Short mmCIF file of C-alpha atoms in Angstrom, two decimals:
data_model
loop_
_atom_site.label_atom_id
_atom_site.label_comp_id
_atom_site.label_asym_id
_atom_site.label_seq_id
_atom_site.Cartn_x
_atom_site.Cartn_y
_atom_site.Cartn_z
CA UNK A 1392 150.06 159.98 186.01
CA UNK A 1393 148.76 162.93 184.24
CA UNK A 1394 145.16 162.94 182.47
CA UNK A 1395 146.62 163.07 179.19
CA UNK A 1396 148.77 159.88 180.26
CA UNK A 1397 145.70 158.48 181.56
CA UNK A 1398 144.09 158.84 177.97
CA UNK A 1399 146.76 157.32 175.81
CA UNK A 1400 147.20 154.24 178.10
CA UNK A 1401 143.08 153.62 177.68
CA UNK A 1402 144.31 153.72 174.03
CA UNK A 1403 147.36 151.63 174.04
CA UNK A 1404 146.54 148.50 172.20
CA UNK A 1405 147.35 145.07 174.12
CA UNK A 1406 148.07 144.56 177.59
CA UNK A 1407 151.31 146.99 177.90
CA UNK A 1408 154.42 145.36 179.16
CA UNK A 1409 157.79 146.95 181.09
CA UNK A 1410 155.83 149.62 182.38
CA UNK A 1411 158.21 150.36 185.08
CA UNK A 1412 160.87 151.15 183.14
CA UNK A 1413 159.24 153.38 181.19
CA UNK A 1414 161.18 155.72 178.54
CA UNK A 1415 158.59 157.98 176.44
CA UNK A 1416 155.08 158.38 176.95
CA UNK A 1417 153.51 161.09 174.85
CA UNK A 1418 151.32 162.31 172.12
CA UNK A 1419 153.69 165.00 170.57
CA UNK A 1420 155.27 163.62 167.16
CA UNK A 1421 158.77 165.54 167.29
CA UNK A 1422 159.28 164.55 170.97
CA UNK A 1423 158.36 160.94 170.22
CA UNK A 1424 160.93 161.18 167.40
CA UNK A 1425 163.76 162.85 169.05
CA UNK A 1426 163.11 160.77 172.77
CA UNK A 1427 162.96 157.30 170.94
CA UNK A 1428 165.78 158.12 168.39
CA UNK A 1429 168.30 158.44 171.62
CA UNK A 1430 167.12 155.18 172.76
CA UNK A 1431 167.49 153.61 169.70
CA UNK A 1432 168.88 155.59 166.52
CA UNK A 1433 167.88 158.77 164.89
CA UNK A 1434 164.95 158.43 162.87
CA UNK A 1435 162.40 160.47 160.71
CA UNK A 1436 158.64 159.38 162.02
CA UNK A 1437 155.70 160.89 160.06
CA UNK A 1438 151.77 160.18 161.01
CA UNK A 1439 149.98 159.09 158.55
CA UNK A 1440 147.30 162.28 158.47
CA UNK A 1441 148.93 165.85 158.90
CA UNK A 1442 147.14 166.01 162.15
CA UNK A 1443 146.76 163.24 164.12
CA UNK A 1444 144.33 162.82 166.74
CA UNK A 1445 145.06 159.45 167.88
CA UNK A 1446 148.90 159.44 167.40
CA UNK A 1447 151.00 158.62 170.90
CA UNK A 1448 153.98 156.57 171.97
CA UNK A 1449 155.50 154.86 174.47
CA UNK A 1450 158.78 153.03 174.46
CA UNK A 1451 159.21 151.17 177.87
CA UNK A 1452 163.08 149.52 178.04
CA UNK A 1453 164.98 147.06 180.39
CA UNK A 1454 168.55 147.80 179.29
CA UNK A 1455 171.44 144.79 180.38
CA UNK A 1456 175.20 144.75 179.02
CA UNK A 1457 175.51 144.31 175.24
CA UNK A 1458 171.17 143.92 174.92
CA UNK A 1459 167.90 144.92 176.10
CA UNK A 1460 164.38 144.20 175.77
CA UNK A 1461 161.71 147.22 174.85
CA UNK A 1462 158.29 147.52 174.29
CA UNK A 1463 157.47 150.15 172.00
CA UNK A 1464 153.93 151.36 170.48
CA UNK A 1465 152.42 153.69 168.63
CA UNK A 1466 148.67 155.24 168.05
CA UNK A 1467 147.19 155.41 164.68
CA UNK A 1468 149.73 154.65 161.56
CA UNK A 1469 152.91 155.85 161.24
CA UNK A 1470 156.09 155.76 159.09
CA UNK A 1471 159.17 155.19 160.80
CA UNK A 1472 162.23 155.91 158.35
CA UNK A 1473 165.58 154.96 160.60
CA UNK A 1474 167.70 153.81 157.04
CA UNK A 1475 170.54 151.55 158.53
CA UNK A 1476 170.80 150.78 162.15
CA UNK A 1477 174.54 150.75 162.38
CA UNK A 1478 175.19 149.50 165.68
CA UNK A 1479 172.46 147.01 166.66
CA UNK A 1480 170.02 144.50 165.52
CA UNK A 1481 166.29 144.54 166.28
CA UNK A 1482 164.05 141.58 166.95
CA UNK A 1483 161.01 142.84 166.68
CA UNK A 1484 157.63 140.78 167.85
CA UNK A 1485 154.04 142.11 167.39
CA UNK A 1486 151.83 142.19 170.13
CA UNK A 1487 149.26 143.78 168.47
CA UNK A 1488 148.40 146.07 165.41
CA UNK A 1489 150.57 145.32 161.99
CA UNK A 1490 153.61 146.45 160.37
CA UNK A 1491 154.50 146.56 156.98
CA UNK A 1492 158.01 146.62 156.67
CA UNK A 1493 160.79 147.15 153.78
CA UNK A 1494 164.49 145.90 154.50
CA UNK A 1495 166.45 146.59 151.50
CA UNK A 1496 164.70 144.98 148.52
CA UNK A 1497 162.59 142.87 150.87
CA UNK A 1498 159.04 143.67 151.82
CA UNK A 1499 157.32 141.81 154.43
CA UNK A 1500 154.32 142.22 156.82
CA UNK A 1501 153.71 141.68 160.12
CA UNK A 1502 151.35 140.74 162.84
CA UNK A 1503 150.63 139.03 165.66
CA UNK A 1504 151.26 135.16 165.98
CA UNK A 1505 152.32 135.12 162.45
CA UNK A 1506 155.60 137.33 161.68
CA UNK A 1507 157.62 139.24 163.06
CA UNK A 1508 161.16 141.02 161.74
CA UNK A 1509 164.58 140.81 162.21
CA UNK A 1510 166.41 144.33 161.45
CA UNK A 1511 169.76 144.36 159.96
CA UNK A 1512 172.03 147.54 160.74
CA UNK A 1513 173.38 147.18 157.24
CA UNK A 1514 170.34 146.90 155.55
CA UNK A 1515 168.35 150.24 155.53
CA UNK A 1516 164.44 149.80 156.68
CA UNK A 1517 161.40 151.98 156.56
CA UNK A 1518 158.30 150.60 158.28
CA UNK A 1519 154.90 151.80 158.47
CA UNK A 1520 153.22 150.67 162.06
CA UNK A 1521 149.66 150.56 161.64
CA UNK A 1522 148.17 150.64 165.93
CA UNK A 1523 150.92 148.79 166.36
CA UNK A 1524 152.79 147.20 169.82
CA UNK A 1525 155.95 145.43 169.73
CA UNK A 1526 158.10 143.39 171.79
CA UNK A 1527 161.92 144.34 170.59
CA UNK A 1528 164.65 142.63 171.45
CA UNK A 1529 168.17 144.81 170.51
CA UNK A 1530 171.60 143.16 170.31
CA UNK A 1531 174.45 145.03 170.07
CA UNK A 1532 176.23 144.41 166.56
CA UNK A 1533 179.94 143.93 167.54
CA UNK A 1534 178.54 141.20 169.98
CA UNK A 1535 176.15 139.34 167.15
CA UNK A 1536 179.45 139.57 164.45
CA UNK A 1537 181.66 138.37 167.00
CA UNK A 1538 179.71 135.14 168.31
CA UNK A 1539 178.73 134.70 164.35
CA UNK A 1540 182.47 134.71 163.37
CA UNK A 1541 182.70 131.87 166.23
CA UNK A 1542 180.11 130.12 164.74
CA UNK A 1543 181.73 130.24 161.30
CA UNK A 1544 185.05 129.77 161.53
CA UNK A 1545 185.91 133.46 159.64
CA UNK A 1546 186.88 136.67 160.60
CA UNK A 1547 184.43 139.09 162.32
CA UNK A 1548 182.52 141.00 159.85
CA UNK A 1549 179.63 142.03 158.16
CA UNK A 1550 176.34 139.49 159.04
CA UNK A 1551 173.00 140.03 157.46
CA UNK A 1552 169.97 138.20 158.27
CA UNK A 1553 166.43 137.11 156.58
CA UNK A 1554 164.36 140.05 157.73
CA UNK A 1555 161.20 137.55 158.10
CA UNK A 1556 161.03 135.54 161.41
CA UNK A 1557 157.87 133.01 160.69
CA UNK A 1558 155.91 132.64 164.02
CA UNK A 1559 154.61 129.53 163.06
CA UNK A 1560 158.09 127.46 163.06
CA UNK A 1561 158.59 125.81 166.44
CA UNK A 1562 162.01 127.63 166.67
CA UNK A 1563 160.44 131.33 165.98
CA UNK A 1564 158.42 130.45 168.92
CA UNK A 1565 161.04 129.62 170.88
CA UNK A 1566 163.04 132.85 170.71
CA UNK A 1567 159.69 134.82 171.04
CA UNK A 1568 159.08 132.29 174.41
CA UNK A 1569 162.89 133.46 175.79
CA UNK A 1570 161.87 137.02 175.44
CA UNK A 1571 158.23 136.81 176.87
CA UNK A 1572 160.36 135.16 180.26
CA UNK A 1573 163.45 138.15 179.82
CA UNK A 1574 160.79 140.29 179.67
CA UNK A 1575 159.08 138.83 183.17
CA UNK A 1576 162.07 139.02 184.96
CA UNK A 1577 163.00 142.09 184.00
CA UNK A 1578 159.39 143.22 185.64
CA UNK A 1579 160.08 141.08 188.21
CA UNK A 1580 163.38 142.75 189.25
CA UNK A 1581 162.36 146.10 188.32
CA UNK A 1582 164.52 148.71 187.16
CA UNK A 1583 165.94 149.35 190.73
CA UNK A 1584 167.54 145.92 190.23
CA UNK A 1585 170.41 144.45 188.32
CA UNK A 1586 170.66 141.32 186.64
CA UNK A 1587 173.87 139.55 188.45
CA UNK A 1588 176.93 139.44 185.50
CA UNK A 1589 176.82 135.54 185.38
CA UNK A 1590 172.72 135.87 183.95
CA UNK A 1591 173.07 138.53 181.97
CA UNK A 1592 176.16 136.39 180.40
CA UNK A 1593 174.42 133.59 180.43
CA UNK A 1594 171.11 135.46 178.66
CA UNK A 1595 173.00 136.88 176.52
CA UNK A 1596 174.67 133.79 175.21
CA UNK A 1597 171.51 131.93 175.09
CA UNK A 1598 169.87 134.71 172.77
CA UNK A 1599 173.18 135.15 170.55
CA UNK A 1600 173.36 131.06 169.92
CA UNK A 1601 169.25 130.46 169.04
CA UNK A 1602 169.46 133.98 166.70
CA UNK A 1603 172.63 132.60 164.33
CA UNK A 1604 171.47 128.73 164.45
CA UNK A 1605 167.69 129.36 164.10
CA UNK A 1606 167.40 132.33 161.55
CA UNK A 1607 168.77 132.80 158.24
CA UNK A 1608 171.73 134.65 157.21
CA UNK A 1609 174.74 135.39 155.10
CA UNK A 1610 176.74 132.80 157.21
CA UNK A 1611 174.26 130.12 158.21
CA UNK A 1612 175.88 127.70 155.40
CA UNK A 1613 179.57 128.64 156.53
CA UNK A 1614 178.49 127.83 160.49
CA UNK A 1615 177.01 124.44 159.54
CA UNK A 1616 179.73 122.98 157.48
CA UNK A 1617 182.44 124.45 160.42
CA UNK A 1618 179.93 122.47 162.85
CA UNK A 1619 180.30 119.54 160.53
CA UNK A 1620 176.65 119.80 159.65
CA UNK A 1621 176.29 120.42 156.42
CA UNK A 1622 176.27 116.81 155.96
CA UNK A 1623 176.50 113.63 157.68
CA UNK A 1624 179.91 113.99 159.23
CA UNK A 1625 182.33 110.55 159.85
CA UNK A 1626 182.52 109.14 162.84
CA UNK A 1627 186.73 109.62 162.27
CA UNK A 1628 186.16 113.20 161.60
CA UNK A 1629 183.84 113.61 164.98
CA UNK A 1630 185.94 111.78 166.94
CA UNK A 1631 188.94 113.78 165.89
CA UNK A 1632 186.62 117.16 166.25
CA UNK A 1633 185.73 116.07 169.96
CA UNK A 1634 189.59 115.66 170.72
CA UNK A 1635 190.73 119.04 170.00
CA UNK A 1636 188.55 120.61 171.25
CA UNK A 1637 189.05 118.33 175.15
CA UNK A 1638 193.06 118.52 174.34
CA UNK A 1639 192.67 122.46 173.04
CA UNK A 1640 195.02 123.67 175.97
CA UNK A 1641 197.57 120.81 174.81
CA UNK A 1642 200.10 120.73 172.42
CA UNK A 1643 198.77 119.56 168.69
CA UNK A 1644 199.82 115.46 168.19
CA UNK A 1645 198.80 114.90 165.03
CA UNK A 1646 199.70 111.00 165.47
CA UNK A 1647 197.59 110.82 169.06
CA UNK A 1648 194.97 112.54 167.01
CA UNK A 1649 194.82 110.14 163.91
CA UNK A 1650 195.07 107.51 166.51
CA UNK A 1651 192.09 108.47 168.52
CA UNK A 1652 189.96 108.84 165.45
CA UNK A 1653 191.14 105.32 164.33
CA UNK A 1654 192.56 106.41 160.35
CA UNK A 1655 195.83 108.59 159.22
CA UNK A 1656 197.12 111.33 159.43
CA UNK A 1657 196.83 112.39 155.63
CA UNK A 1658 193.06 111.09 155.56
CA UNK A 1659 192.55 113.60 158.58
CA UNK A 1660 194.22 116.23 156.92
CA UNK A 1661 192.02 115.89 153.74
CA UNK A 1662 188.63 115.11 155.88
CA UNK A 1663 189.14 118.68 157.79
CA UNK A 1664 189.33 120.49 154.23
CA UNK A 1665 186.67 118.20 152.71
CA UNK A 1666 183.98 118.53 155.83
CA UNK A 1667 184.91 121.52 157.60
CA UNK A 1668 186.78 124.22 155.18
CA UNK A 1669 189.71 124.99 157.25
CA UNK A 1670 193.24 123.14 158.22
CA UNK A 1671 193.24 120.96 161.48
CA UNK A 1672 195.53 123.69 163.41
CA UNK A 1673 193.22 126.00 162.09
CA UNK A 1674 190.92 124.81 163.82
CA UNK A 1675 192.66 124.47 166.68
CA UNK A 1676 193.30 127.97 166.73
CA UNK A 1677 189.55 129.14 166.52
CA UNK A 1678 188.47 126.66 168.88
CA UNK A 1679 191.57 128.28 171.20
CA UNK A 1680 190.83 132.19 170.20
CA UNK A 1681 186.98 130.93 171.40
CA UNK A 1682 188.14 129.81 174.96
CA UNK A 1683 190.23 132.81 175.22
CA UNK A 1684 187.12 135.60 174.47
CA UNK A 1685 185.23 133.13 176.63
CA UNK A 1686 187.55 133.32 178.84
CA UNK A 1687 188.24 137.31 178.88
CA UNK A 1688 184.47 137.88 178.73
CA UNK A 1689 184.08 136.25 181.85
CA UNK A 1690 187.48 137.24 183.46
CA UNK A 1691 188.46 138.83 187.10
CA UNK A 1692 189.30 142.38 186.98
CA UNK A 1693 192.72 141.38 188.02
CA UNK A 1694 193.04 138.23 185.24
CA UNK A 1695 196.61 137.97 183.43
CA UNK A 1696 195.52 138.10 179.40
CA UNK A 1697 199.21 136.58 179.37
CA UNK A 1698 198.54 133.91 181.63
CA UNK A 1699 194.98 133.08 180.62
CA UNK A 1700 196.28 132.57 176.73
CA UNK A 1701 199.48 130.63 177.70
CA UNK A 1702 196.87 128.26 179.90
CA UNK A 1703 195.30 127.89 176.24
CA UNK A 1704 198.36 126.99 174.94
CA UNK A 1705 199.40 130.38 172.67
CA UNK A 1706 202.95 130.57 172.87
CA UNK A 1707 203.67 133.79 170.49
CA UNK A 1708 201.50 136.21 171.94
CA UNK A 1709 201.81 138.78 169.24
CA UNK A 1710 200.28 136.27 166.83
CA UNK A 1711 197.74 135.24 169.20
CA UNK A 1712 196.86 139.30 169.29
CA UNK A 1713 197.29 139.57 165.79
CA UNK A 1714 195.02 136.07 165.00
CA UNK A 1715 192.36 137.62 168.11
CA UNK A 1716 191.73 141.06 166.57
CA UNK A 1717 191.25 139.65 163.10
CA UNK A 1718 188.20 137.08 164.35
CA UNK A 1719 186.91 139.09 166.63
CA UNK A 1720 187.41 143.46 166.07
CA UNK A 1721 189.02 143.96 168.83
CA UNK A 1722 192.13 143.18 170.69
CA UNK A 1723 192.43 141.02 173.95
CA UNK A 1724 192.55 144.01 176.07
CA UNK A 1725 189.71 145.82 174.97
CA UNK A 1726 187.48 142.74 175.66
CA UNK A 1727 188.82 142.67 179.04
CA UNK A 1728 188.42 146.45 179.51
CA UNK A 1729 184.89 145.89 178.53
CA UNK A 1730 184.06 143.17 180.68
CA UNK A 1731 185.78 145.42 183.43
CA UNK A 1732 183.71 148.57 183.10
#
């Protein structure tokens, strides 16, 4: 390490974390901005005094398929001017320091134990970072869209979150507990290492699910009436739930399905519009275009997209293509191609 390295890791505020997989470490503004913006996206960054003598940075990352988890500070105060994101969101957890922070018309500040932000890449942000160290968690969009439209029961698109996560609420400190312990195993495999697919699936899942049922957003109301939450759901209605998605692979039977929920068919029929806002083979189909991303997401290189969707019971696979790349942006192919490379 180099004496001026020496210097600005005396000054780093905190105890730093990732610091084997370190990215940028410097004191020069214009490298700070150009290194970090590659990392993350383009961005203007201005020091608060024309020439500042305790400005550095350091951006330390532990990068995994579709996420990763950063730590990233700066010296002194600084304005950090990114606009949108486009093709990620940011968790972002103070270690130390504050940030004040502007997402669209929102202004919010944070700091330690109290708030933290959650970036939208719709929503353009400017920040000001004020000896500031963050933990930053970044999802890929097209992953956080896809599990959202899931969730929701609608087509992949557009999902904008509250950019205030309170640290105070048992499940803000949740989340910010998961990515302490990413954030130790990541040190603890060190960036020689990599996370086996099954983990980093199963870490990924884990943060995707307590993001879009803990935080606010634009669909939070849509994914609790498709979960039958948005009020206290019948026990016909459950029941009925709970069999399609056990007999998803099956053929629909309406009459096995009124019978197992123990009232008729047209009561069913109204009860699915009423609680959940879509048909009953509407639902069937999400809850079948689910088990088939599952499925592809997960699949051998050599998997049959034909066989695995007529094991889920799609019988017109140009519909099924048609029905896939309308929920989830993609067709069944290019998930598979992803979860090949």
């Amino acid at each position: 390490m180099s004496a001026a390295e020496l210097e600005m890791s005396a000054r780093r505020p905190g105890t730093e974390r990732l610091t084997a997989f370190a990215r940028v470490t410097t004191d020069d503004v214009d490298e700070a901005a150009e290194q970090i913006g590659r990392i993350f996206c383009p961005h203007d960054l201005m020091p608060a005094q024309a020439r500042p003598s305790g400005f550095y940075a350091t951006h330390n990352c532990a990068a995994f398929d579709g996420f990763s988890i950063n730590y990233v500070a700066y010296g002194g105060s600084v304005t950090i001017d990114p606009g949108c994101l486009e093709r990620f969101f940011l968790v972002q957890i103070p270690l130390a320091g504050t940030a004040r922070i502007r997402a669209g018309a929102r202004e919010l500040d944070t700091a330690p134990e109290r708030t933290a932000s959650l970036l939208s890449p719709t929503i353009p942000t400017r920040m000001v970072w004020t000896g500031c160290a963050q933990a930053i968690l970044l999802l890929d969009r097209r992953l956080v869209e896809q599990r959202a439209a899931a969730l929701s029961g609608r087509a992949a698109g557009t999902i904008e979150f509250d950019p205030a996560i309170d640290l105070e609420n048992p499940a803000a400190r949740s989340l910010w507990a998961k990515l302490d312990d990413l954030m130790t195993l990541a040190e603890r495999l060190g960036p020689g290492a990599r996370l086996p697919a099954v983990a980093g699936a199963d870490w990924r899942e884990a943060l995707l699910d307590h993001l879009l049922n803990a935080q606010p957003h634009g669909l939070s109301g849509a994914v609790r009436t498709f979960s039958g939450r948005a009020e206290r759901l019948p026990r016909a209605l459950r029941a009925a739930r709970d069999c399609l998605h056990d007999m998803a692979c099956e053929p629909l039977d309406l009459v096995q399905l009124a019978s197992s929920s123990g009232v008729g068919i047209r009561a069913l029929q109204l009860g699915f519009r009423r609680h959940f806002g879509v048909s009953i083979s509407e639902m069937l189909l999400d809850i079948r275009l689910a088990k088939l991303h599952a499925r592809l997401s997960h699949a051998a290189p050599d998997a049959s997209i034909t066989g695995i969707a007529f094991d889920l019971g799609f019988t017109h696979l140009g519909r099924m293509a048609g029905a896939y790349r309308e929920k989830f942006g993609e067709t069944p192919s290019a998930t598979l191609r992803r979860r090949m490379s």
